[in-house]
Amino acid sequence: MIRLTAYEFEKMVGRKVFVLISGALVLMLLMRFALLCESEKQYDAGLYQEVREGYQGMPYEEALRKVRSDSDRMSILGVKDALEDAGKSKEEIGIILSEMYGDRGSYEEFLNEDPDLSGMNEENRQEKSRILNLLRTQYEYIGYYDRFISGLPGRAEQLRQVRVFSGENSYSYRVIEKSMKDYGRLGNVSITPDYDFGVLALSEFDWSFVFTAALLLIGCAVLITDETDSRLMDLQLSTKQGRVPLALAKWFTLVLYGLLISLFISIGRVILAGSILGFGDTGRSLQSVSAFRNCCRSLTVRQWLRYTILFPAFISILTGTVILALFSMLKKAWMAAIPAAVWIVSGVILYRAVPDNSALNCLKYINLSVLADPGKRFSAYENCCLFGFPVSVLPAVSAVYMAAAILFLALYLTSFSGVLRVWIPHVRLPRKTRLRGTVRQSFQEMYRFLVQGWGCVTLIGLVVFFLSQMDYGEIHLSQEDYHYYAIGRMIGGEITDETEERLHQIQQDYVMSERDEIRIRQDAFERVFAEYRELLPAREKGVPVYYISKVITDPVFSRSRHFLLFGLLLAIVLSISFNPLFSEDQDTGLAALVRTTKNGRAATFKQRYLVMLTMYTIGFFGYMTPYLILWIRRTHMDAWDAPIQSITVFSGCEGNLSVRAFIVLWVISSWLSGMVFPVLMSYLSLAIKRKGTTLMAAAALTAADFLMNILHVPLLSVLAVSGAYGLMQVFPETGFTGIIYIIMAKNLLLLVFLLGRHWTSYCG
Amino acid sequence: MAALSIQKLTKRYSKNEAPALSDFNYEFSEGVYGLLGPNGAGKSTLMNMIVGNEMPTEGKILYEGQEIRRLGGKYRNILGYMPQQQQLYDNFTIGRFLYYFAALKGLRQAEADARIPELLKLVGLYTHENRRLKSLSGGMKQRVLLAQALLNDPKILILDEPTAGLDPKERMNLRNYLFSIAGQKTIILATHVIADVEQIAKEVIFLRKGETVLSGTPVEAVRYAAPSIWETEMPGTLYQDFSRKYPSNRVIGEMGEKVSVKIISEEKPEIENVRQAAVSLEDVYMYLYR
């Protein structure tokens, strides 16, 4: 059996393109997650631990009192500095602060309680202030959680008084009883504040199981359909080990492949989240992370991390078994792929669309996607209704999946070995009405790309990937963000001589207006003021700069590495699917035949490039659209016409260019430049001939080009084709707006040159 | 005027090596032309230049008096080519593959719809239209390629080993079909199977190391070799000793304890009962490449 499995595995990994697609997908998903972690990195983890140590070992009440006091002290200091900046006299400052903090006594004494504050620079003070605010929230949460648990019996009793919940045979009554039991089992959970951001990043819905399922579909085509089509299956079935042992070997192979992929992804995610963001002490209770306050299971963070690895592994086993059974029963790849795809895609849609408390929530919960969301599974208190009785979602789903896995494995084994024969109606239409082929070359080339070259898989993968990238929600603003945003809107528009005065006015009228919120409003004001000051050098040069909030600009203009990495992945993934268009003919020798036909040269060249251009454009804009939508949704129209220097990272640039013009030029330039890579690969295929080698060479050249920009090699990063994708970092460095035209012209010339060379070699 | 006129055609892949084809001249009109020779004789090089996949180092190929390179698409429009090819588009069905080539050959939809079933019947694949190419045997792939070559009803048909992998009945059908269309077309057929051209070829061309060693009608070829082909019978037990003395021989039949043997020799062999043999093209091939 082991030997048979090894042979089957060799068949799968022998398909270089399949292995390359798998590797690229894993890499793409991990890079996406790494970038997500990078964007979630809001605090200095080292400083957080250092500050937290100051409260460890203290009784809870004392630690809470101290952290509140320290965080208030930071805010008072911030307000004091701002008032000094605004030119207020010492007396005036004293009056204002004494009015605000009068109930604490003298604000000066209060500040002097921490002697380290006076020597701290502004940047460190702001960072420490933010960390103290976070710690304060975490310590306040401990008190909240204790009240939440101790108040459960009282709340349950109150609910029982309500008529709709009072019937002992009602579902609602049973839910109340069950929740009492479930939370009662928790005992005294100890809440320990720590750095939670790694846990929060991992608790997001994980789409990777959809990609693993797509790979398993291709794997089944290799293991079952290819062998059925080539009649090898008949030969295998006629051997001694050709029934159940071979069926099991194929199942093991597919499951093993799926497990490897899912483990690579999930372990990679855990490692990335741990190294980029950190989990804090993994021995603390999961409820210590405030997002998991409703968790009714006694778990540590470490145990929960194990679930985030185990769940995707379990999904891949079930998915592999179901798909294999479908392939074995239905024989034809497309007949098996359609129900498999419907099952997975509809599951995701139902999971995302059905509300938690809907009467149809069984559709939401008895669904593959449930296990792809380990954050939600442990952070929410969930029951599904089973004959009027509440059943915890997780055990119910696990039992259903176990049963399904066993059932489908049995179906697969019996259908593979010929015991079970599924009757499939053989639809054969009369000759006259049979589907006719077409002589439109564009359709034929598109078909070659989509079916022969597995382009459809790439296309579906890209669509799912980009959909998962979309920012569906509104901007989630914290209280500080809200005030930051509000202050920004108050000064929105062109920066003038009056702006600074206006800012100080806002500070007095808005920041100081609500005594309970001064601390938060002041922090928000300081962020706006810092951004305003970054724009001043450009204004001094005579550029009419506008204030545009960093909340709007950062998702697009401060993500140079993000765009470069995704540009690289897009170029490689599209190269894999474009590769067969030209190189397959060279590899198989069919080029010699195609070239002897009337349309086999210039027309074929044009049609294949048309397919490439269409698909590339779909892929490119699929990749760009989420960012452009995000930008359009968040930006006021006047910001579009503002000079590019209004974006703080570009404030040092020379030349006239509006934000709108920059975005348009950047998108066109990236679109144009990205096309260079598939053209280069197609041209290389004429010389290299072998499909796999061509792909390797093209991938290596593409990666080398992008690395120039990712590693930010001076000069070479501008000369590289990917300079267009890395424009966000090249642009502020050169300080010259004309660089965008130079990069665009250089890449256009290269594209025309490569196309010309390919044209003369192919059509000559 | 000859349909295809080849003048002083030479192909050299490298300056230091002997030419793959040297100073080849020929006039092809309607009819079947057999291109014969062992591996490396230059058959594929010649065909690749005729179909325009390779450029000659010297010389030219004219179609109806015009150089084929200048004619470009017009020339390829009257060309049908069947290469020796076993790797096709695996996931295409037979029908899809033929429609794809109909598109490449610029056929109109109605023409393709009429022509494809007709050709599928001709090559015996009508009931297999929806089978994927990767599931076909070598012989079936050959038939698909033949159907592809005939799609545009070409005036010049270049066939490289068209009968490889076909069963005897299919080979006979193909020969009959080629013969039936040869009146209006120039068919150049390269093969190792002499019987494929013996009965239908208007002319045969024997190549060796890039040079033409013999060309003309099959009758002329037979006449050329006839003086050197002898025949005798002997007891089977003596054959081994005989074979050592006359290595250029072939057994053509067995009659009880005796074997009938053909001998290739410029001089009359000193054996009893030896006589001039009735010569076939296969004997000519053996004579030229002995």
CSV table of C-alpha atoms in Angstrom, one decimal, chain A residues 17-297:
chain,number,residue,atom,x,y,z
A,17,VAL,CA,3.0,23.0,-13.8
A,18,PHE,CA,0.6,21.6,-11.1
A,19,VAL,CA,3.4,21.7,-8.5
A,20,LEU,CA,4.3,25.2,-9.6
A,21,ILE,CA,0.6,26.4,-9.4
A,22,SER,CA,0.4,24.8,-5.9
A,23,GLY,CA,3.7,26.5,-4.8
A,24,ALA,CA,2.6,29.9,-6.2
A,25,LEU,CA,-0.8,29.7,-4.5
A,26,VAL,CA,0.7,28.8,-1.1
A,27,LEU,CA,3.3,31.6,-1.5
A,28,MET,CA,0.6,34.1,-2.6
A,29,LEU,CA,-1.7,33.3,0.4
A,30,LEU,CA,1.2,33.5,2.9
A,31,MET,CA,2.4,36.8,1.4
A,32,ARG,CA,-1.1,38.2,1.6
A,33,PHE,CA,-1.3,37.2,5.2
A,34,ALA,CA,2.1,38.6,5.9
A,35,LEU,CA,1.0,41.9,4.4
A,36,LEU,CA,-2.2,41.8,6.5
A,37,CYS,CA,-0.1,41.3,9.6
A,38,GLU,CA,2.2,44.2,8.6
A,39,SER,CA,-0.8,46.5,8.2
A,40,GLU,CA,-2.1,45.4,11.7
A,41,LYS,CA,1.2,46.3,13.3
A,42,GLN,CA,0.1,49.4,15.2
A,43,TYR,CA,2.2,49.1,18.3
A,44,ASP,CA,5.8,48.5,19.3
A,45,ALA,CA,5.5,45.0,20.8
A,46,GLY,CA,8.8,45.4,22.7
A,47,LEU,CA,7.8,48.7,24.3
A,48,TYR,CA,4.4,47.2,25.1
A,49,GLN,CA,6.0,44.3,27.1
A,50,GLU,CA,8.3,46.8,28.8
A,51,VAL,CA,5.4,49.0,29.9
A,52,ARG,CA,3.2,46.0,30.9
A,53,GLU,CA,6.0,44.7,33.2
A,54,GLY,CA,5.5,47.8,35.3
A,55,TYR,CA,2.0,46.6,36.3
A,56,GLN,CA,2.7,42.9,36.7
A,57,GLY,CA,2.5,41.4,40.2
A,58,MET,CA,0.3,44.2,41.4
A,59,PRO,CA,-3.2,43.4,42.8
A,60,TYR,CA,-5.8,44.1,40.1
A,61,GLU,CA,-7.3,47.2,41.6
A,62,GLU,CA,-3.9,48.8,42.2
A,63,ALA,CA,-2.7,48.0,38.7
A,64,LEU,CA,-5.9,49.5,37.2
A,65,ARG,CA,-5.6,52.6,39.3
A,66,LYS,CA,-1.9,53.0,38.2
A,67,VAL,CA,-2.5,52.4,34.5
A,68,ARG,CA,-5.4,55.0,34.5
A,69,SER,CA,-3.3,57.5,36.3
A,70,ASP,CA,-0.3,57.0,33.9
A,71,SER,CA,-2.4,57.2,30.8
A,72,ASP,CA,-4.1,60.4,32.0
A,73,ARG,CA,-0.7,61.9,32.8
A,74,MET,CA,0.4,61.3,29.2
A,75,SER,CA,-2.7,63.0,27.9
A,76,ILE,CA,-2.3,66.1,30.2
A,77,LEU,CA,1.2,66.4,29.0
A,78,GLY,CA,0.0,66.2,25.4
A,79,VAL,CA,-2.5,69.0,25.9
A,80,LYS,CA,0.1,71.1,27.7
A,81,ASP,CA,2.6,70.7,24.8
A,82,ALA,CA,-0.2,71.6,22.3
A,83,LEU,CA,-1.2,74.7,24.3
A,84,GLU,CA,2.5,75.8,24.5
A,85,ASP,CA,2.8,75.3,20.7
A,86,ALA,CA,-0.3,77.4,20.3
A,87,GLY,CA,1.6,80.3,22.1
A,88,LYS,CA,-0.5,80.3,25.3
A,89,SER,CA,1.3,81.8,28.3
A,90,LYS,CA,2.1,79.7,31.3
A,91,GLU,CA,-0.6,81.3,33.3
A,92,GLU,CA,-3.2,80.7,30.6
A,93,ILE,CA,-2.1,77.0,30.4
A,94,GLY,CA,-2.3,76.8,34.1
A,95,ILE,CA,-5.8,78.1,34.2
A,96,ILE,CA,-7.0,75.8,31.4
A,97,LEU,CA,-5.4,72.6,32.8
A,98,SER,CA,-6.5,73.4,36.3
A,99,GLU,CA,-10.1,73.8,35.2
A,100,MET,CA,-9.9,70.5,33.3
A,101,TYR,CA,-8.1,68.5,35.9
A,102,GLY,CA,-9.0,70.4,39.0
A,103,ASP,CA,-10.5,67.4,40.7
A,104,ARG,CA,-7.0,65.8,40.8
A,105,GLY,CA,-5.4,68.7,42.5
A,106,SER,CA,-2.5,70.5,41.0
A,107,TYR,CA,-1.8,69.2,37.4
A,108,GLU,CA,1.9,70.1,37.9
A,109,GLU,CA,2.2,67.8,40.9
A,110,PHE,CA,0.4,65.2,39.1
A,111,LEU,CA,2.9,65.4,36.2
A,112,ASN,CA,5.9,65.5,38.5
A,113,GLU,CA,4.8,62.1,40.0
A,114,ASP,CA,6.6,60.5,37.0
A,115,PRO,CA,10.1,62.0,36.8
A,116,ASP,CA,10.9,60.1,33.5
A,117,LEU,CA,8.3,62.2,31.6
A,118,SER,CA,10.4,65.3,31.4
A,119,GLY,CA,13.2,63.6,29.5
A,120,MET,CA,11.0,61.8,27.0
A,121,ASN,CA,10.9,63.1,23.4
A,122,GLU,CA,7.6,63.7,21.7
A,123,GLU,CA,7.6,60.6,19.5
A,124,ASN,CA,8.3,58.3,22.4
A,125,ARG,CA,5.7,60.0,24.5
A,126,GLN,CA,3.1,59.5,21.8
A,127,GLU,CA,3.9,55.8,21.4
A,128,LYS,CA,3.9,55.3,25.1
A,129,SER,CA,0.7,57.2,25.4
A,130,ARG,CA,-1.0,54.9,22.9
A,131,ILE,CA,0.3,51.7,24.6
A,132,LEU,CA,-0.9,53.0,28.0
A,133,ASN,CA,-4.3,53.6,26.4
A,134,LEU,CA,-4.3,50.0,25.2
A,135,LEU,CA,-3.3,48.6,28.5
A,136,ARG,CA,-5.9,50.7,30.3
A,137,THR,CA,-8.6,49.2,28.0
A,138,GLN,CA,-7.2,45.7,28.7
A,139,TYR,CA,-7.2,46.2,32.5
A,140,GLU,CA,-10.7,47.7,32.3
A,141,TYR,CA,-11.8,44.6,30.4
A,142,ILE,CA,-10.7,42.3,33.3
A,143,GLY,CA,-13.3,44.1,35.5
A,144,TYR,CA,-15.9,43.9,32.7
A,145,TYR,CA,-15.3,40.1,32.3
A,146,ASP,CA,-15.6,39.4,36.0
A,147,ARG,CA,-18.9,41.3,36.0
A,148,PHE,CA,-20.0,39.5,32.9
A,149,ILE,CA,-19.5,36.0,34.4
A,150,SER,CA,-20.8,36.8,37.8
A,151,GLY,CA,-23.8,38.5,36.4
A,152,LEU,CA,-24.9,35.5,34.2
A,153,PRO,CA,-27.3,33.9,36.7
A,154,GLY,CA,-29.0,37.2,37.4
A,155,ARG,CA,-29.4,37.9,33.7
A,156,ALA,CA,-30.7,34.4,33.0
A,157,GLU,CA,-33.2,34.8,35.8
A,158,GLN,CA,-34.3,38.2,34.4
A,159,LEU,CA,-34.8,36.6,30.9
A,160,ARG,CA,-36.9,33.8,32.4
A,161,GLN,CA,-39.3,36.4,33.7
A,162,VAL,CA,-39.9,37.5,30.1
A,163,ARG,CA,-42.9,35.7,28.8
A,164,VAL,CA,-41.4,34.5,25.5
A,165,PHE,CA,-38.5,32.9,27.3
A,166,SER,CA,-40.4,31.4,30.1
A,167,GLY,CA,-41.9,28.2,28.5
A,168,GLU,CA,-39.8,25.3,29.7
A,169,ASN,CA,-40.3,23.5,26.4
A,170,SER,CA,-39.4,26.4,24.3
A,171,TYR,CA,-36.1,26.6,22.3
A,172,SER,CA,-35.3,30.0,23.9
A,173,TYR,CA,-35.7,28.6,27.4
A,174,ARG,CA,-33.4,25.7,26.6
A,175,VAL,CA,-30.8,28.1,25.2
A,176,ILE,CA,-30.8,30.1,28.5
A,177,GLU,CA,-30.4,26.9,30.5
A,178,LYS,CA,-27.7,25.6,28.2
A,179,SER,CA,-25.7,28.9,28.3
A,180,MET,CA,-25.8,28.8,32.1
A,181,LYS,CA,-24.4,25.3,32.1
A,182,ASP,CA,-21.8,26.1,29.4
A,183,TYR,CA,-20.5,29.2,31.1
A,184,GLY,CA,-20.8,27.5,34.5
A,185,ARG,CA,-18.2,24.9,33.4
A,186,LEU,CA,-15.7,27.7,32.9
A,187,GLY,CA,-15.0,28.2,36.6
A,188,ASN,CA,-12.7,31.0,37.5
A,189,VAL,CA,-11.0,32.0,34.2
A,190,SER,CA,-8.0,34.1,34.9
A,191,ILE,CA,-7.7,37.1,32.5
A,192,THR,CA,-4.2,38.3,31.8
A,193,PRO,CA,-3.5,41.3,29.6
A,194,ASP,CA,-1.0,40.7,26.9
A,195,TYR,CA,-0.2,41.5,23.3
A,196,ASP,CA,-3.2,40.1,21.4
A,197,PHE,CA,-2.6,41.3,17.8
A,198,GLY,CA,-1.3,37.9,16.5
A,199,VAL,CA,-4.3,36.2,17.8
A,200,LEU,CA,-6.6,38.8,16.3
A,201,ALA,CA,-5.0,38.5,12.8
A,202,LEU,CA,-5.4,34.7,12.9
A,203,SER,CA,-9.0,35.0,13.9
A,204,GLU,CA,-10.0,36.4,10.5
A,205,PHE,CA,-12.0,34.2,8.1
A,206,ASP,CA,-9.5,32.1,6.2
A,207,TRP,CA,-10.2,31.7,2.5
A,208,SER,CA,-7.3,29.4,1.8
A,209,PHE,CA,-9.5,26.2,1.9
A,210,VAL,CA,-11.2,27.4,-1.4
A,211,PHE,CA,-7.7,27.4,-3.0
A,212,THR,CA,-6.8,24.0,-1.5
A,213,ALA,CA,-10.1,22.7,-2.9
A,214,ALA,CA,-9.2,24.0,-6.4
A,215,LEU,CA,-5.8,22.2,-6.2
A,216,LEU,CA,-7.6,19.0,-5.0
A,217,LEU,CA,-9.8,19.3,-8.1
A,218,ILE,CA,-6.8,19.4,-10.4
A,219,GLY,CA,-5.2,16.6,-8.3
A,220,CYS,CA,-8.3,14.4,-8.9
A,221,ALA,CA,-8.1,15.1,-12.6
A,222,VAL,CA,-4.5,13.8,-12.6
A,223,LEU,CA,-5.3,10.7,-10.5
A,224,ILE,CA,-8.6,9.7,-11.9
A,225,THR,CA,-9.7,11.5,-15.1
A,226,ASP,CA,-6.3,11.3,-16.9
A,227,GLU,CA,-6.1,7.6,-16.3
A,228,THR,CA,-9.7,6.9,-17.3
A,229,ASP,CA,-9.3,8.9,-20.5
A,230,SER,CA,-6.0,7.2,-21.4
A,231,ARG,CA,-7.5,3.8,-20.6
A,232,LEU,CA,-4.8,3.2,-18.1
A,233,MET,CA,-7.5,2.8,-15.5
A,234,ASP,CA,-8.7,-0.4,-17.3
A,235,LEU,CA,-5.2,-1.8,-17.1
A,236,GLN,CA,-4.9,-0.9,-13.4
A,237,LEU,CA,-8.2,-2.4,-12.5
A,238,SER,CA,-7.2,-5.7,-14.0
A,239,THR,CA,-4.3,-6.1,-11.6
A,240,LYS,CA,-4.4,-7.9,-8.2
A,241,GLN,CA,-4.0,-4.6,-6.2
A,242,GLY,CA,-6.0,-2.6,-8.7
A,243,ARG,CA,-9.3,-2.3,-6.8
A,244,VAL,CA,-9.5,-1.4,-3.1
A,245,PRO,CA,-5.7,-1.1,-2.5
A,246,LEU,CA,-5.3,1.2,-5.5
A,247,ALA,CA,-8.3,3.2,-4.5
A,248,LEU,CA,-7.0,3.7,-1.0
A,249,ALA,CA,-3.6,4.6,-2.4
A,250,LYS,CA,-5.1,7.3,-4.5
A,251,TRP,CA,-7.2,8.6,-1.6
A,252,PHE,CA,-4.1,8.6,0.7
A,253,THR,CA,-2.2,10.5,-2.0
A,254,LEU,CA,-4.8,13.2,-2.5
A,255,VAL,CA,-5.5,13.6,1.2
A,256,LEU,CA,-1.7,13.8,1.9
A,257,TYR,CA,-1.3,16.4,-0.8
A,258,GLY,CA,-4.2,18.4,0.6
A,259,LEU,CA,-2.9,18.1,4.1
A,260,LEU,CA,0.6,19.2,3.0
A,261,ILE,CA,-0.9,22.3,1.3
A,262,SER,CA,-3.2,23.2,4.2
A,263,LEU,CA,-0.5,22.6,6.8
A,264,PHE,CA,2.0,24.7,4.9
A,265,ILE,CA,-0.6,27.5,4.8
A,266,SER,CA,-1.9,27.3,8.3
A,267,ILE,CA,1.5,26.7,10.1
A,268,GLY,CA,2.9,29.5,7.9
A,269,ARG,CA,0.1,31.8,9.0
A,270,VAL,CA,0.8,30.9,12.7
A,271,ILE,CA,4.5,31.5,12.3
A,272,LEU,CA,3.9,34.8,10.4
A,273,ALA,CA,1.4,36.1,12.9
A,274,GLY,CA,3.7,35.1,15.8
A,275,SER,CA,6.8,36.7,14.3
A,276,ILE,CA,5.3,39.8,12.8
A,277,LEU,CA,2.7,40.6,15.5
A,278,GLY,CA,3.3,38.2,18.4
A,279,PHE,CA,0.9,36.2,20.6
A,280,GLY,CA,2.0,37.3,24.0
A,281,ASP,CA,2.0,34.5,26.6
A,282,THR,CA,0.3,31.6,24.9
A,283,GLY,CA,-0.4,29.9,28.2
A,284,ARG,CA,-3.0,32.6,29.1
A,285,SER,CA,-6.7,31.9,28.8
A,286,LEU,CA,-8.2,32.6,25.4
A,287,GLN,CA,-10.8,34.8,27.1
A,288,SER,CA,-7.9,37.2,27.9
A,289,VAL,CA,-8.2,38.4,24.3
A,290,SER,CA,-11.3,40.7,24.6
A,291,ALA,CA,-12.6,39.5,21.2
A,292,PHE,CA,-13.1,36.1,22.8
A,293,ARG,CA,-15.0,37.2,25.9
A,294,ASN,CA,-18.0,35.1,24.9
A,295,CYS,CA,-16.0,31.9,24.5
A,296,CYS,CA,-17.6,29.3,26.7
A,297,ARG,CA,-14.7,26.8,26.5
